[in-house]
Coordinates of C-alpha atoms in Angstrom, one line a residue:
M35 CA 0.1 -0.3 0.4
S36 CA 1.7 3.5 -1.3
K37 CA 2.3 6.1 1.8
S38 CA -0.4 8.7 0.4
R39 CA -3.1 5.6 0.8
K40 CA -2.3 4.8 4.2
N41 CA -2.0 8.4 5.4
S42 CA -5.3 9.1 3.9
F43 CA -6.7 5.9 5.5
L44 CA -5.3 6.8 9.3
V45 CA -6.3 10.4 8.9
Q46 CA -9.9 9.4 8.1
G47 CA -10.1 7.1 10.6
M48 CA -8.9 9.7 13.1
I49 CA -11.0 12.8 12.5
L50 CA -14.1 10.2 12.8
A51 CA -12.5 9.1 16.0
G52 CA -11.6 12.2 17.4
A53 CA -15.5 13.3 16.7
S54 CA -16.5 10.4 18.6
I55 CA -14.4 10.9 21.3
V56 CA -15.6 14.6 21.6
C57 CA -19.2 13.2 21.8
R58 CA -18.7 10.5 24.3
I59 CA -16.3 12.8 26.8
I60 CA -19.2 15.6 26.4
G61 CA -21.3 12.4 27.8
L62 CA -19.5 11.7 30.5
L63 CA -19.5 15.5 31.6
Y64 CA -23.0 15.8 32.0
R65 CA -23.8 12.4 33.7
S66 CA -22.9 13.7 37.1
P67 CA -24.9 16.3 37.7
L68 CA -27.4 14.3 35.7
F69 CA -27.1 11.5 38.5
S70 CA -27.4 13.8 41.1
I71 CA -30.8 15.2 40.0
I72 CA -32.6 12.1 39.1
G73 CA -30.0 9.4 41.2
E74 CA -29.5 6.1 40.7
E75 CA -33.3 5.3 40.8
G76 CA -34.4 7.5 38.3
M77 CA -30.7 6.8 35.9
G78 CA -32.1 3.5 36.2
Y79 CA -35.4 3.9 34.6
Y80 CA -33.6 6.6 31.8
S81 CA -31.3 3.2 31.4
F82 CA -34.7 0.9 30.8
A83 CA -36.2 3.0 28.5
Y84 CA -32.9 4.1 26.2
N85 CA -31.8 0.4 25.6
I86 CA -35.1 -0.1 24.2
Y87 CA -35.4 3.2 22.1
N88 CA -31.9 1.9 20.8
I89 CA -33.0 -1.2 19.6
I90 CA -36.3 0.1 17.5
L91 CA -33.5 2.8 16.3
L92 CA -31.5 0.2 15.3
I93 CA -34.0 -1.8 13.5
A94 CA -35.5 1.5 12.2
S95 CA -32.9 4.0 10.8
F96 CA -29.2 2.9 12.3
S97 CA -28.6 1.6 9.3
I98 CA -29.3 4.3 7.0
P99 CA -26.3 6.3 6.8
L100 CA -24.6 3.1 5.3
A101 CA -26.3 2.4 3.0
V102 CA -26.9 6.1 1.6
S103 CA -24.1 6.2 1.3
K104 CA -22.4 3.2 -0.6
A105 CA -25.4 3.7 -2.9
I106 CA -24.6 7.7 -3.7
A107 CA -20.6 7.0 -3.6
A108 CA -21.0 4.1 -6.1
R109 CA -23.5 6.7 -8.7
L110 CA -21.4 9.8 -8.0
A111 CA -18.1 7.9 -9.3
K112 CA -20.2 6.9 -12.7
R113 CA -21.5 11.0 -13.1
E114 CA -24.6 9.6 -12.4
Y115 CA -25.6 12.8 -10.4
I116 CA -29.6 12.9 -11.2
N117 CA -29.7 8.9 -10.0
A118 CA -27.3 9.9 -6.7
Q119 CA -30.3 12.8 -6.0
R120 CA -33.1 10.3 -6.8
I121 CA -32.0 7.8 -3.7
F122 CA -31.5 10.4 -1.5
R123 CA -34.8 11.8 -2.0
G124 CA -35.9 7.6 -1.8
A125 CA -34.2 7.2 1.3
L126 CA -36.4 10.5 3.0
I127 CA -39.2 8.9 1.8
Y128 CA -38.4 5.7 3.6
A129 CA -36.7 7.3 6.9
V130 CA -40.0 9.2 7.3
I131 CA -42.3 6.3 6.3
V132 CA -40.2 3.9 8.0
G133 CA -39.5 6.1 11.4
G134 CA -42.6 7.6 11.9
A135 CA -44.2 3.5 12.8
A136 CA -41.2 3.0 14.4
S137 CA -41.9 6.1 16.9
L138 CA -45.2 5.0 17.3
I139 CA -44.5 1.5 18.3
A140 CA -42.3 2.6 20.9
Y141 CA -45.5 5.3 22.2
F142 CA -48.3 2.7 22.1
G143 CA -45.8 0.0 23.6
A144 CA -44.2 1.0 26.3
P145 CA -45.9 0.2 29.0
Y146 CA -45.6 -3.3 27.3
F147 CA -41.8 -2.9 26.7
V148 CA -40.8 -1.6 29.9
G149 CA -42.0 -4.4 32.1
H150 CA -41.4 -4.6 36.0
Q151 CA -39.8 -1.2 35.1
K152 CA -43.0 1.0 35.4
G153 CA -40.9 4.2 35.7
A154 CA -39.9 4.0 32.8
Q155 CA -42.7 4.5 31.2
L156 CA -42.6 7.6 30.4
A157 CA -39.1 8.3 29.6
L158 CA -40.0 5.9 26.5
Q159 CA -42.9 7.6 25.5
T160 CA -40.9 11.3 25.7
I161 CA -38.0 9.6 23.7
S162 CA -40.6 8.0 21.1
P163 CA -40.3 11.1 18.5
T164 CA -36.6 11.1 18.5
I165 CA -36.3 7.9 16.3
F166 CA -38.7 9.5 13.5
F167 CA -35.9 12.3 13.0
S168 CA -33.0 10.5 13.5
G169 CA -34.0 8.1 10.1
I170 CA -33.8 11.2 8.5
L171 CA -30.8 12.6 9.9
G172 CA -29.2 9.2 8.9
V173 CA -30.2 10.2 5.3
F174 CA -28.6 13.4 5.6
R175 CA -25.4 12.4 7.1
G176 CA -25.5 9.6 5.0
Y177 CA -25.7 12.1 1.7
F178 CA -22.4 13.7 3.4
Q179 CA -21.0 10.2 3.7
G180 CA -21.6 9.4 -0.2
H181 CA -20.3 12.5 -1.5
N182 CA -16.8 12.0 0.5
T183 CA -17.0 14.5 3.7
M184 CA -17.3 13.6 6.8
V185 CA -16.8 16.5 8.2
P186 CA -20.8 17.4 8.7
T187 CA -21.4 14.4 10.1
S188 CA -18.9 15.2 12.9
I189 CA -19.6 18.6 13.0
S190 CA -23.6 17.5 13.5
Q191 CA -22.5 14.6 16.0
I192 CA -20.7 17.0 18.5
I193 CA -23.3 19.8 18.2
E194 CA -26.2 16.8 19.1
Q195 CA -24.1 16.1 22.1
I196 CA -23.5 19.6 23.4
L197 CA -27.9 20.1 23.3
N198 CA -28.3 17.2 25.0
A199 CA -25.7 17.6 27.4
I200 CA -27.5 21.2 28.1
F201 CA -31.3 19.7 27.5
S202 CA -30.8 16.5 29.4
I203 CA -30.5 18.6 33.0
L204 CA -32.6 21.9 32.1
M205 CA -35.7 19.7 31.5
A206 CA -34.5 16.7 34.2
Y207 CA -34.8 19.6 36.8
V208 CA -37.6 21.5 35.0
L209 CA -40.0 17.9 35.2
I210 CA -39.3 17.1 38.6
L211 CA -39.8 20.9 39.8
P212 CA -43.8 20.3 41.1
Y213 CA -41.8 17.8 43.4
L214 CA -39.3 19.4 45.2
P215 CA -38.5 20.4 47.7
S216 CA -37.3 16.7 48.7
K217 CA -35.5 15.2 51.3
E218 CA -34.9 12.1 49.2
I219 CA -35.5 11.3 45.9
T220 CA -39.0 10.0 45.2
Y221 CA -40.7 7.5 42.5
Q222 CA -42.3 10.8 41.1
I223 CA -39.1 12.8 41.0
A224 CA -37.2 9.4 39.8
R225 CA -39.5 9.3 37.2
H226 CA -40.0 12.5 35.7
G227 CA -36.7 13.2 36.0
A228 CA -36.0 10.3 33.1
A229 CA -38.5 11.3 31.0
G230 CA -36.6 15.0 31.3
S231 CA -33.5 13.4 30.1
S232 CA -35.4 12.0 27.3
I233 CA -36.4 15.6 26.2
G234 CA -32.5 16.4 26.0
T235 CA -32.0 13.6 23.3
E236 CA -34.5 14.5 20.8
V237 CA -33.2 18.5 21.2
G238 CA -29.7 17.0 20.4
V239 CA -31.2 15.1 17.3
L240 CA -32.9 17.7 16.5
T241 CA -30.8 20.3 16.0
G242 CA -27.9 18.4 14.8
L243 CA -31.2 17.9 11.6
V244 CA -31.4 21.5 11.9
F245 CA -27.6 21.9 10.9
C246 CA -27.8 19.3 8.5
V247 CA -30.8 20.8 6.6
I248 CA -28.7 24.2 6.3
V249 CA -25.4 22.5 4.7
Y250 CA -27.4 20.4 2.4
K251 CA -29.1 23.7 0.9
L252 CA -25.5 25.1 0.7
Y253 CA -24.5 22.3 -1.5
Q254 CA -27.3 22.7 -3.6
P255 CA -26.0 25.0 -6.2
K256 CA -23.0 22.7 -6.9
I257 CA -25.3 19.6 -6.8
K258 CA -27.7 22.0 -9.9
I259 CA -25.0 22.3 -12.1
Q260 CA -24.2 18.9 -11.8
M261 CA -27.4 17.4 -12.4
R262 CA -27.0 19.1 -16.1
H263 CA -24.0 17.8 -16.7
D264 CA -25.5 14.5 -16.4
R265 CA -25.4 13.0 -19.1
T266 CA -27.2 9.5 -17.9
K267 CA -29.9 8.0 -19.8
Y268 CA -31.7 5.3 -17.8
V269 CA -33.1 6.9 -14.4
E270 CA -33.6 4.3 -11.4
S271 CA -36.9 4.4 -10.2
Y272 CA -38.2 4.9 -6.6
G273 CA -38.7 1.2 -6.6
N274 CA -35.4 0.1 -8.1
V275 CA -34.1 2.6 -5.3
L276 CA -36.2 1.1 -2.1
K277 CA -34.8 -2.1 -3.2
I278 CA -31.2 -1.0 -3.0
L279 CA -31.9 0.5 0.2
L280 CA -34.0 -3.0 1.6
L281 CA -30.6 -4.8 -0.1
T282 CA -28.3 -2.8 2.4
I283 CA -30.2 -2.3 5.1
T284 CA -31.5 -5.9 5.9
P285 CA -28.0 -7.4 6.7
V286 CA -27.0 -4.3 8.5
I287 CA -30.5 -4.3 10.8
F288 CA -29.9 -7.9 11.7
S289 CA -26.0 -7.5 12.3
T290 CA -25.9 -4.7 13.9
A291 CA -29.7 -5.2 16.1
I292 CA -28.5 -8.9 17.3
Y293 CA -25.1 -7.1 17.9
N294 CA -26.4 -4.4 20.5
C295 CA -29.5 -6.3 21.9
S296 CA -27.8 -8.0 24.4
A297 CA -27.9 -4.5 26.7
T298 CA -32.3 -4.9 26.7
I299 CA -31.7 -9.0 27.3
D300 CA -29.4 -8.4 30.0
Q301 CA -31.4 -5.9 31.7
T302 CA -34.2 -8.5 31.3
I303 CA -32.8 -11.1 32.5
F304 CA -31.0 -9.1 35.6
S305 CA -34.6 -7.5 36.5
N306 CA -36.6 -10.6 36.5
I307 CA -34.1 -13.3 38.6
M308 CA -33.4 -10.4 41.3
A309 CA -36.7 -9.4 41.8
G310 CA -37.1 -13.5 42.0
K311 CA -34.5 -13.4 44.8
G312 CA -36.0 -10.4 46.7
M313 CA -34.6 -7.8 45.3
V314 CA -36.7 -4.7 45.4
P315 CA -37.5 -2.9 42.3
K316 CA -36.3 0.5 43.8
T317 CA -32.8 -1.2 44.7
V318 CA -32.8 -3.1 40.9
S319 CA -33.4 -0.2 39.2
S320 CA -30.6 1.4 41.5
V321 CA -28.1 -1.2 40.5
Y322 CA -28.8 -1.4 37.1
G323 CA -28.5 2.2 36.6
I324 CA -24.7 2.4 37.4
F325 CA -23.9 -0.6 35.7
A326 CA -25.8 1.5 33.0
G327 CA -24.6 4.7 33.5
Q328 CA -20.9 4.9 35.2
Y329 CA -20.0 1.0 33.9
N330 CA -21.2 1.1 30.3
V331 CA -20.4 4.7 29.7
L332 CA -16.7 4.4 30.8
I333 CA -16.2 1.3 28.5
N334 CA -17.9 2.9 25.7
V335 CA -15.4 5.6 25.1
P336 CA -12.1 3.9 24.0
V337 CA -14.8 2.0 21.8
A338 CA -15.8 4.9 19.7
M339 CA -12.5 4.9 18.3
A340 CA -12.8 1.5 17.5
S341 CA -16.2 2.2 15.4
A342 CA -14.4 5.3 13.7
L343 CA -12.1 3.4 12.7
S344 CA -14.5 0.3 11.7
N345 CA -15.9 3.2 9.1
A346 CA -13.1 4.3 7.9
I347 CA -11.8 0.8 6.9
V348 CA -14.8 -0.5 5.0
P349 CA -14.2 1.6 1.6
N350 CA -10.6 0.5 1.3
V351 CA -11.4 -3.0 2.5
S352 CA -13.9 -3.3 0.3
G353 CA -12.4 -2.2 -3.3
A354 CA -9.4 -4.2 -2.2
Y355 CA -11.5 -7.5 -2.6
A356 CA -13.7 -6.1 -5.2
L357 CA -10.2 -6.1 -7.3
G358 CA -8.7 -8.8 -5.5
K359 CA -6.0 -8.1 -4.1
T360 CA -5.5 -9.7 -1.2
D361 CA -1.8 -7.9 -0.2
K362 CA -3.2 -4.8 0.1
M363 CA -6.2 -5.6 1.9
N364 CA -4.6 -7.3 4.4
D365 CA -2.2 -4.5 4.9
S366 CA -5.1 -1.9 5.8
I367 CA -6.5 -4.8 8.2
Q368 CA -3.0 -5.2 9.9
M369 CA -2.8 -1.2 10.2
A370 CA -5.9 -0.8 11.9
I371 CA -5.6 -4.0 14.2
K372 CA -2.4 -2.3 15.4
V373 CA -3.5 1.5 15.6
T374 CA -6.6 -0.3 17.4
M375 CA -4.6 -2.2 19.6
M376 CA -2.4 0.1 20.4
I377 CA -4.7 2.7 21.8
A378 CA -7.6 0.0 23.4
I379 CA -4.8 -2.6 25.5
P380 CA -3.7 1.2 27.6
C381 CA -7.4 3.0 27.9
A382 CA -8.2 -0.9 29.6
V383 CA -5.4 -0.8 32.2
G384 CA -5.6 2.7 32.5
L385 CA -9.5 3.0 33.4
G386 CA -8.3 -0.6 35.9
V387 CA -6.8 1.2 38.0
L388 CA -7.9 4.5 37.9
N389 CA -11.1 3.8 39.0
G390 CA -11.6 4.9 41.6
P391 CA -10.6 8.7 40.4
I392 CA -12.0 8.4 37.2
N393 CA -15.7 7.6 38.3
G394 CA -15.7 9.6 41.4
L395 CA -14.7 12.7 39.5
L396 CA -17.1 12.0 37.0
F397 CA -20.0 10.5 39.3
G398 CA -19.5 12.3 42.4
A399 CA -17.3 11.5 45.3
K400 CA -19.4 8.7 46.5
Y401 CA -18.5 6.9 43.3
G402 CA -15.1 6.5 43.7
K403 CA -15.7 3.5 45.9
G404 CA -18.0 0.9 46.1
L405 CA -20.0 -0.7 43.1
G406 CA -19.4 1.5 40.1
A407 CA -15.5 1.4 40.9
N408 CA -15.3 -2.2 41.3
M409 CA -16.8 -2.8 38.2
L410 CA -14.7 -1.0 36.3
R411 CA -12.0 -2.4 37.7
V412 CA -13.1 -6.1 37.3
G413 CA -14.5 -5.1 33.6
A414 CA -12.0 -2.8 32.1
V415 CA -10.6 -5.1 30.2
S416 CA -13.6 -5.4 28.0
V417 CA -12.7 -2.6 26.2
I418 CA -9.8 -4.3 24.4
F419 CA -13.0 -7.3 23.2
Y420 CA -15.4 -5.0 22.1
C421 CA -12.8 -2.6 19.9
L422 CA -12.0 -5.4 18.4
S423 CA -14.7 -7.1 17.8
T424 CA -16.2 -3.1 16.5
L425 CA -13.4 -3.9 13.7
T426 CA -13.6 -6.7 13.0
N427 CA -17.0 -6.4 12.1
G428 CA -16.4 -3.2 10.3
I429 CA -14.0 -5.8 8.5
L430 CA -16.5 -8.2 7.2
Q431 CA -18.9 -6.3 6.2
G432 CA -16.4 -4.4 3.8
M433 CA -15.6 -7.9 1.9
G434 CA -19.7 -8.3 1.3
K435 CA -19.6 -10.5 4.2
M436 CA -22.7 -9.1 6.0
K437 CA -24.2 -12.4 7.0
V438 CA -21.0 -13.9 8.8
P439 CA -21.5 -10.8 11.8
V440 CA -25.0 -11.9 11.6
R441 CA -24.3 -15.2 12.7
H442 CA -22.1 -14.6 15.0
A443 CA -23.5 -12.1 17.0
A444 CA -26.6 -14.7 17.4
I445 CA -23.6 -17.5 18.8
S446 CA -22.3 -14.6 21.4
V447 CA -25.7 -13.0 22.5
V448 CA -26.8 -16.9 23.2
V449 CA -23.3 -17.0 25.1
N450 CA -24.0 -13.6 26.9
I451 CA -27.1 -15.1 27.8
V452 CA -26.2 -18.7 29.1
V453 CA -23.2 -16.7 31.2
L454 CA -25.4 -14.0 33.1
W455 CA -27.8 -17.1 34.2
A456 CA -26.1 -19.4 35.7
L457 CA -24.1 -16.7 37.5
L458 CA -27.0 -14.4 38.8
S459 CA -29.1 -18.2 39.6
F460 CA -26.1 -20.1 41.1
T461 CA -24.3 -17.7 42.5
N462 CA -24.1 -14.3 44.5
C463 CA -22.4 -12.0 42.7
K464 CA -25.2 -9.7 41.7
T465 CA -24.3 -7.2 38.9
Y466 CA -21.5 -8.0 38.4
G467 CA -22.8 -11.0 36.5
L468 CA -24.1 -8.3 34.3
V469 CA -19.8 -7.6 33.5
F470 CA -19.0 -10.4 33.2
A471 CA -21.9 -11.8 30.9
T472 CA -21.0 -9.0 28.5
M473 CA -16.9 -9.6 28.7
A474 CA -18.0 -12.8 27.3
F475 CA -20.1 -11.7 24.3
S476 CA -17.3 -9.0 23.0
F477 CA -15.1 -12.0 23.4
V478 CA -16.2 -14.5 21.2
M479 CA -17.2 -12.2 19.4
C480 CA -13.7 -11.4 18.7
I481 CA -12.4 -15.2 18.3
L482 CA -15.5 -16.4 15.6
N483 CA -14.6 -13.2 13.5
A484 CA -10.8 -13.5 13.3
L485 CA -11.5 -17.0 12.1
S486 CA -13.8 -15.6 10.0
I487 CA -11.2 -13.2 8.5
K488 CA -8.8 -15.8 8.3
K489 CA -10.5 -18.0 6.1
Y490 CA -11.8 -15.4 3.8
T491 CA -8.6 -13.6 3.1
G492 CA -6.0 -16.1 4.6
F493 CA -5.0 -12.8 6.9
K494 CA -2.5 -14.5 9.5
Q495 CA -2.6 -11.8 12.4
E496 CA 0.8 -10.6 13.8
F497 CA 1.3 -10.3 17.5
S498 CA 4.1 -9.4 18.5
K499 CA 3.9 -5.8 17.6
T500 CA 0.1 -6.3 17.7
F501 CA -0.4 -7.5 21.2
I502 CA 2.3 -8.9 23.3
K503 CA 4.5 -5.5 23.1
P504 CA 2.1 -2.9 23.6
G505 CA 0.4 -5.3 26.6
I506 CA 3.6 -5.3 28.3
G507 CA 4.1 -1.3 27.9
A508 CA 0.5 -0.9 29.3
I509 CA 1.5 -3.4 32.1
I510 CA 4.5 -0.8 33.4
M511 CA 2.5 2.2 32.6
G512 CA -0.8 0.2 34.7
V513 CA 2.2 -0.1 37.5
V514 CA 3.9 3.6 37.5
V515 CA 0.1 5.3 37.0
G516 CA -1.3 2.8 40.3
I517 CA 2.0 4.0 42.2
V518 CA 1.4 7.4 41.7
R519 CA -2.3 7.0 42.4
F520 CA -1.4 5.4 45.5
V521 CA 0.6 8.3 46.8
L522 CA -1.6 11.3 45.6
M523 CA -4.5 9.7 47.2
K524 CA -2.6 9.5 50.5
V525 CA -1.7 13.5 50.8
L526 CA -5.5 14.9 48.6
P527 CA -8.6 15.0 49.5
F528 CA -11.0 12.3 49.3
G529 CA -13.2 14.1 46.6
R530 CA -13.7 15.8 43.1
L531 CA -10.7 18.0 43.8
G532 CA -8.6 15.2 45.1
F533 CA -9.7 13.2 41.9
A534 CA -9.0 16.0 39.7
V535 CA -5.5 16.5 40.7
C536 CA -4.7 12.6 40.7
L537 CA -5.9 11.8 37.1
V538 CA -4.0 15.5 36.0
I539 CA -0.4 14.0 37.5
A540 CA -1.6 10.3 37.0
I541 CA -2.9 10.5 33.2
P542 CA 0.5 12.3 31.4
V543 CA 3.1 10.0 33.3
G544 CA 1.0 7.3 31.5
V545 CA 1.0 8.8 28.6
I546 CA 4.7 9.3 28.9
V547 CA 5.6 5.7 30.4
Y548 CA 3.4 4.1 27.9
F549 CA 4.7 6.1 24.5
A550 CA 8.7 5.2 26.0
A551 CA 7.9 1.6 26.2
I552 CA 6.0 1.4 22.7
I553 CA 8.6 3.0 21.2
G554 CA 11.7 2.0 22.7
M555 CA 10.6 -1.9 22.0
K556 CA 10.0 -0.9 18.2
V557 CA 6.2 -1.5 18.0
F558 CA 6.7 1.0 15.2
T559 CA 9.3 2.0 13.0
E560 CA 10.4 5.3 11.8
E561 CA 9.1 4.0 8.5
E562 CA 5.0 3.1 10.3
L563 CA 5.5 6.5 12.0
R564 CA 5.9 8.4 9.2
N565 CA 2.6 7.1 7.8
V566 CA 0.9 8.4 11.1
P567 CA -1.1 11.5 10.8
K568 CA 1.6 14.0 12.9
G569 CA 3.9 11.3 12.6
H570 CA 6.7 13.3 12.0
L571 CA 6.6 15.4 15.3
I572 CA 5.9 11.6 17.1
I573 CA 9.5 11.1 15.6
K574 CA 11.0 14.6 16.8
F575 CA 10.2 14.0 20.5
A576 CA 10.9 10.7 20.1
K577 CA 14.6 11.6 19.2
K578 CA 14.9 14.1 21.4
L579 CA 13.9 11.0 24.4
K580 CA 16.6 9.2 22.4
L581 CA 13.7 6.6 22.1
L582 CA 14.7 6.2 18.1

């Protein structure tokens, strides 16, 4: 693979990853004030509602951007500008019909979807219109991606998340005002606070949609000029457009829905078994709220990077696979996995070692110890498995093996269900059963995806520089950071200020130690570093430290 091609792939991936990480960080920052307003019980209701909403959204519109971008890009490559525009309009019609139907199903089916957690019903009904707007927003984002620009998508995602954060907190407070003052968070406060937070999600999506519509209008003069010069004789019917969309959307829907439905299955099994063991619904909601609102949120921050790299590698793999250029395709796969592991492994170690300060800073001092911090310490390794399974999912889809991730996800969900049921039924691990079950899901997915990639491409995974040396570097980093944390927390006050100071010192120390370790172990050659975005600066810094 040429230097420019490799560099282009990494730059695209890093831009997408940067936007995704910014969105996740914003999401983390507003969790703490939201927790203080609606409490663990309210967060549990919101998490129940959001998981159900997310499954319906996945089925209705999650794969629309992928389908639209692939269809539009193919027509633009042939200079079929009129057909590209018909794809866009046909997709809008599809999104309006399917998204509208899904919103109505979520709203009227809410009493049945929430099961025992009746406090989540109002939140689900409040958030249900968002499904409709998300489908339309997905069409616009796919349109821009089909035109080979990720900037509108990235900016709209950041705007969406900022407005989501502001209005989630604001509306949660507004809706609980009639029940204040109160010495404790009552059922009504938790219920209405969760619904208020759902309004924030809706406002964020609507704002992102307005931004994309404005950008689309700015594109129109150029698009109209291209359409006037279009000499295409065959104009596709909207029936054909719908067929194209369905052929792309359907396999991705099944794959993504199964891949992400484990959260809803987990919460149902957990709720039913714990209720059967005598745990009251309020406690069930509270502990699940900690799992979903703290542990899952933190674990998914590094996964955003893997998801972005997955989106960036799909075109590379797809093109090379279609042309039979196996060596080029395997180079792309190896580089993507290597970069992903270079980030995921130290992230997992860092989250595990700094579990208390991170949890306490983001969610409140009392969460610096206890269930949330302990789950993060135990389950931080899931970061590696989730990142790798997300990336390999994208690789298989890029090769056109759309049904393979569906089959692997189904097998992994079965393993997840068995592990969770066994742990909750025969042990007293309670919430930790959720941690181990999701860990099993992502691990099985990794193994199955890796075997399929090898089967279809002959790809031979390099282990030393991809897993072993980054692992050694991360362990060294973890030991140093652990010592720094131990010393600092002995002298600093136990509270948000102490946690903040600890992290401000410990994280840069960890980055420097890990950087020195991987460069010293020659995980990347100087030539490989030149192909990384801003690689010349990394080389310059490494040479100053006499590591190169």
